[in-house]
Amino acid sequence: ALTGIDTRTLTKKLREKGPVQPGELLKIMHWNILSDYRANLQFKKLMPNSILDWGYRSFLIQEHIKKVDPDVFGLCDLDAGVK
């Protein structure tokens, strides 16, 4: 399972690694994952419920993050059905 990391731990890990050297790349990923509430509100009539199901979508999101393998990533639009 994909687990989160708090800011303090991330900062410590990045400091241990040291500064990015010239020519070295830092891969950053940011993704708006579409909240449950918005998915069901905006796309319910356009897509089957099985595709909008959070369990299905979260699995695909996790797999894609693992495939991209970013050094740092951020996710937004994370509400859990807040109306």
Tab-separated table of N, CA and C in Angstrom:
chain	number	residue	atom	x	y	z
A	1	ALA	N	0.832	-1.184	0.000
A	1	ALA	CA	0.000	0.000	0.000
A	1	ALA	C	0.874	1.244	0.000
A	2	LEU	N	0.377	2.252	-0.608
A	2	LEU	CA	1.070	3.529	-0.657
A	2	LEU	C	0.768	4.285	0.620
A	3	THR	N	1.804	4.755	1.303
A	3	THR	CA	1.575	5.483	2.543
A	3	THR	C	2.094	6.899	2.416
A	4	GLY	N	1.508	7.801	3.182
A	4	GLY	CA	1.923	9.193	3.168
A	4	GLY	C	3.166	9.399	4.007
A	5	ILE	N	3.760	10.546	3.849
A	5	ILE	CA	4.938	10.908	4.633
A	5	ILE	C	4.723	12.339	5.111
A	6	ASP	N	5.011	12.569	6.381
A	6	ASP	CA	4.791	13.915	6.896
A	6	ASP	C	5.921	14.840	6.450
A	7	THR	N	5.676	16.129	6.522
A	7	THR	CA	6.620	17.130	6.031
A	7	THR	C	7.960	17.043	6.752
A	8	ARG	N	7.939	16.842	8.043
A	8	ARG	CA	9.187	16.770	8.821
A	8	ARG	C	10.063	15.611	8.349
A	9	THR	N	9.468	14.437	8.138
A	9	THR	CA	10.220	13.270	7.678
A	9	THR	C	10.751	13.488	6.270
A	10	LEU	N	9.933	14.059	5.399
A	10	LEU	CA	10.374	14.338	4.032
A	10	LEU	C	11.550	15.313	4.032
A	11	THR	N	11.442	16.368	4.829
A	11	THR	CA	12.526	17.356	4.912
A	11	THR	C	13.812	16.703	5.389
A	12	LYS	N	13.707	15.846	6.388
A	12	LYS	CA	14.887	15.146	6.908
A	12	LYS	C	15.526	14.277	5.833
A	13	LYS	N	14.698	13.525	5.099
A	13	LYS	CA	15.227	12.653	4.044
A	13	LYS	C	15.908	13.462	2.945
A	14	LEU	N	15.309	14.576	2.556
A	14	LEU	CA	15.900	15.402	1.511
A	14	LEU	C	17.211	16.031	1.983
A	15	ARG	N	17.280	16.430	3.248
A	15	ARG	CA	18.530	17.002	3.791
A	15	ARG	C	19.630	15.954	3.860
A	16	GLU	N	19.264	14.720	4.216
A	16	GLU	CA	20.251	13.635	4.273
A	16	GLU	C	20.839	13.375	2.894
A	17	LYS	N	20.020	13.489	1.878
A	17	LYS	CA	20.479	13.255	0.509
A	17	LYS	C	21.427	14.363	0.068
A	18	GLY	N	21.226	15.559	0.577
A	18	GLY	CA	22.070	16.687	0.201
A	18	GLY	C	21.463	17.453	-0.955
A	19	PRO	N	22.100	18.548	-1.328
A	19	PRO	CA	21.546	19.388	-2.395
A	19	PRO	C	21.574	18.682	-3.754
A	20	VAL	N	20.663	19.079	-4.594
A	20	VAL	CA	20.633	18.556	-5.961
A	20	VAL	C	21.849	19.107	-6.696
A	21	GLN	N	22.587	18.231	-7.305
A	21	GLN	CA	23.794	18.625	-8.030
A	21	GLN	C	23.440	19.074	-9.442
A	22	PRO	N	24.283	19.941	-10.042
A	22	PRO	CA	24.029	20.345	-11.432
A	22	PRO	C	23.892	19.117	-12.323
A	23	GLY	N	22.855	19.110	-13.125
A	23	GLY	CA	22.601	17.978	-14.023
A	23	GLY	C	21.772	16.871	-13.403
A	24	GLU	N	21.583	16.903	-12.080
A	24	GLU	CA	20.764	15.902	-11.400
A	24	GLU	C	19.310	16.346	-11.462
A	25	LEU	N	18.417	15.420	-11.699
A	25	LEU	CA	16.998	15.746	-11.816
A	25	LEU	C	16.238	15.328	-10.570
A	26	LEU	N	15.266	16.129	-10.227
A	26	LEU	CA	14.341	15.824	-9.145
A	26	LEU	C	12.970	15.671	-9.791
A	27	LYS	N	12.408	14.485	-9.706
A	27	LYS	CA	11.121	14.222	-10.349
A	27	LYS	C	9.986	14.547	-9.381
A	28	ILE	N	9.164	15.531	-9.762
A	28	ILE	CA	8.040	15.971	-8.942
A	28	ILE	C	6.742	15.694	-9.689
A	29	MET	N	5.766	15.175	-8.969
A	29	MET	CA	4.476	14.841	-9.566
A	29	MET	C	3.371	15.505	-8.755
A	30	HIS	N	2.437	16.130	-9.434
A	30	HIS	CA	1.280	16.722	-8.777
A	30	HIS	C	0.049	16.258	-9.547
A	31	TRP	N	-0.992	15.859	-8.811
A	31	TRP	CA	-2.145	15.292	-9.489
A	31	TRP	C	-3.425	15.676	-8.758
A	32	ASN	N	-4.385	16.178	-9.511
A	32	ASN	CA	-5.730	16.406	-8.990
A	32	ASN	C	-6.479	15.101	-9.192
A	33	ILE	N	-6.785	14.405	-8.109
A	33	ILE	CA	-7.324	13.050	-8.223
A	33	ILE	C	-8.847	12.978	-8.317
A	34	LEU	N	-9.527	14.098	-8.283
A	34	LEU	CA	-10.982	14.171	-8.383
A	34	LEU	C	-11.644	13.523	-7.165
A	35	SER	N	-12.185	14.336	-6.316
A	35	SER	CA	-12.808	13.854	-5.080
A	35	SER	C	-14.018	12.976	-5.372
A	36	ASP	N	-14.345	12.128	-4.402
A	36	ASP	CA	-15.541	11.280	-4.524
A	36	ASP	C	-16.778	12.118	-4.820
A	37	TYR	N	-16.943	13.181	-4.062
A	37	TYR	CA	-18.136	14.010	-4.214
A	37	TYR	C	-18.238	14.565	-5.632
A	38	ARG	N	-17.155	15.140	-6.116
A	38	ARG	CA	-17.184	15.704	-7.479
A	38	ARG	C	-17.327	14.624	-8.540
A	39	ALA	N	-16.673	13.495	-8.334
A	39	ALA	CA	-16.767	12.406	-9.312
A	39	ALA	C	-18.224	11.986	-9.487
A	40	ASN	N	-18.900	11.806	-8.369
A	40	ASN	CA	-20.298	11.368	-8.440
A	40	ASN	C	-21.233	12.479	-8.892
A	41	LEU	N	-20.943	13.700	-8.533
A	41	LEU	CA	-21.778	14.828	-8.917
A	41	LEU	C	-21.665	15.128	-10.412
A	42	GLN	N	-20.445	15.166	-10.922
A	42	GLN	CA	-20.203	15.609	-12.293
A	42	GLN	C	-20.216	14.489	-13.333
A	43	PHE	N	-19.874	13.270	-12.943
A	43	PHE	CA	-19.687	12.223	-13.942
A	43	PHE	C	-20.615	11.023	-13.805
A	44	LYS	N	-21.508	11.055	-12.824
A	44	LYS	CA	-22.386	9.903	-12.563
A	44	LYS	C	-23.200	9.490	-13.798
A	45	LYS	N	-23.642	10.455	-14.579
A	45	LYS	CA	-24.452	10.142	-15.753
A	45	LYS	C	-23.602	9.764	-16.967
A	46	LEU	N	-22.303	10.017	-16.879
A	46	LEU	CA	-21.420	9.783	-18.022
A	46	LEU	C	-20.643	8.480	-17.950
A	47	MET	N	-20.457	7.953	-16.739
A	47	MET	CA	-19.607	6.779	-16.566
A	47	MET	C	-20.274	5.764	-15.649
A	48	PRO	N	-19.920	4.504	-15.810
A	48	PRO	CA	-20.457	3.475	-14.909
A	48	PRO	C	-19.964	3.698	-13.478
A	49	ASN	N	-20.784	3.336	-12.505
A	49	ASN	CA	-20.410	3.477	-11.099
A	49	ASN	C	-19.118	2.744	-10.765
A	50	SER	N	-18.863	1.629	-11.441
A	50	SER	CA	-17.658	0.853	-11.145
A	50	SER	C	-16.383	1.650	-11.425
A	51	ILE	N	-16.415	2.530	-12.397
A	51	ILE	CA	-15.254	3.357	-12.724
A	51	ILE	C	-15.119	4.506	-11.730
A	52	LEU	N	-16.229	5.020	-11.239
A	52	LEU	CA	-16.198	6.133	-10.286
A	52	LEU	C	-15.923	5.675	-8.853
A	53	ASP	N	-16.037	4.386	-8.589
A	53	ASP	CA	-15.823	3.854	-7.248
A	53	ASP	C	-14.425	4.202	-6.746
A	54	TRP	N	-14.348	4.739	-5.516
A	54	TRP	CA	-13.060	5.174	-4.975
A	54	TRP	C	-12.063	4.023	-4.868
A	55	GLY	N	-12.513	2.838	-4.509
A	55	GLY	CA	-11.607	1.695	-4.411
A	55	GLY	C	-10.915	1.406	-5.733
A	56	TYR	N	-11.666	1.471	-6.807
A	56	TYR	CA	-11.113	1.249	-8.154
A	56	TYR	C	-10.160	2.378	-8.531
A	57	ARG	N	-10.615	3.627	-8.343
A	57	ARG	CA	-9.788	4.774	-8.735
A	57	ARG	C	-8.520	4.869	-7.891
A	58	SER	N	-8.641	4.635	-6.576
A	58	SER	CA	-7.459	4.765	-5.717
A	58	SER	C	-6.395	3.729	-6.076
A	59	PHE	N	-6.831	2.524	-6.446
A	59	PHE	CA	-5.880	1.497	-6.863
A	59	PHE	C	-5.121	1.963	-8.107
A	60	LEU	N	-5.837	2.490	-9.090
A	60	LEU	CA	-5.184	2.962	-10.315
A	60	LEU	C	-4.245	4.129	-10.045
A	61	ILE	N	-4.654	5.029	-9.161
A	61	ILE	CA	-3.808	6.174	-8.804
A	61	ILE	C	-2.517	5.675	-8.163
A	62	GLN	N	-2.637	4.761	-7.207
A	62	GLN	CA	-1.445	4.225	-6.543
A	62	GLN	C	-0.515	3.531	-7.537
A	63	GLU	N	-1.079	2.754	-8.420
A	63	GLU	CA	-0.261	2.061	-9.414
A	63	GLU	C	0.458	3.049	-10.326
A	64	HIS	N	-0.220	4.129	-10.707
A	64	HIS	CA	0.404	5.121	-11.582
A	64	HIS	C	1.531	5.858	-10.857
A	65	ILE	N	1.318	6.199	-9.592
A	65	ILE	CA	2.374	6.860	-8.819
A	65	ILE	C	3.587	5.936	-8.711
A	66	LYS	N	3.360	4.668	-8.452
A	66	LYS	CA	4.476	3.713	-8.377
A	66	LYS	C	5.208	3.620	-9.721
A	67	LYS	N	4.457	3.634	-10.816
A	67	LYS	CA	5.053	3.541	-12.158
A	67	LYS	C	5.899	4.777	-12.463
A	68	VAL	N	5.377	5.961	-12.147
A	68	VAL	CA	6.108	7.207	-12.396
A	68	VAL	C	7.313	7.305	-11.457
A	69	ASP	N	7.172	6.804	-10.233
A	69	ASP	CA	8.230	6.793	-9.231
A	69	ASP	C	8.824	8.182	-8.983
A	70	PRO	N	7.980	9.155	-8.601
A	70	PRO	CA	8.500	10.501	-8.362
A	70	PRO	C	9.286	10.573	-7.058
A	71	ASP	N	10.194	11.544	-6.971
A	71	ASP	CA	10.902	11.795	-5.726
A	71	ASP	C	9.967	12.454	-4.715
A	72	VAL	N	9.088	13.319	-5.217
A	72	VAL	CA	8.109	14.034	-4.394
A	72	VAL	C	6.800	14.073	-5.162
A	73	PHE	N	5.683	13.861	-4.472
A	73	PHE	CA	4.391	14.003	-5.155
A	73	PHE	C	3.379	14.648	-4.235
A	74	GLY	N	2.418	15.309	-4.852
A	74	GLY	CA	1.334	15.933	-4.115
A	74	GLY	C	0.014	15.597	-4.765
A	75	LEU	N	-0.995	15.420	-3.948
A	75	LEU	CA	-2.335	15.131	-4.445
A	75	LEU	C	-3.275	16.214	-3.953
A	76	CYS	N	-4.234	16.602	-4.768
A	76	CYS	CA	-5.221	17.579	-4.332
A	76	CYS	C	-6.613	17.108	-4.699
A	77	ASP	N	-7.627	17.784	-4.171
A	77	ASP	CA	-9.033	17.447	-4.355
A	77	ASP	C	-9.343	16.140	-3.628
A	78	LEU	N	-8.974	16.079	-2.365
A	78	LEU	CA	-9.040	14.838	-1.601
A	78	LEU	C	-10.262	14.659	-0.715
A	79	ASP	N	-11.306	15.473	-0.864
A	79	ASP	CA	-12.414	15.328	0.086
A	79	ASP	C	-13.001	13.930	0.060
A	80	ALA	N	-13.595	13.572	1.145
A	80	ALA	CA	-14.194	12.243	1.263
A	80	ALA	C	-15.715	12.401	1.298
A	81	GLY	N	-16.256	13.016	0.291
A	81	GLY	CA	-17.698	13.187	0.213
A	81	GLY	C	-18.210	14.395	0.965
A	82	VAL	N	-17.353	15.337	1.284
A	82	VAL	CA	-17.778	16.548	1.981
A	82	VAL	C	-18.655	17.374	1.051
A	83	LYS	N	-19.811	17.790	1.550
A	83	LYS	CA	-20.754	18.527	0.715
A	83	LYS	C	-20.837	19.956	1.159
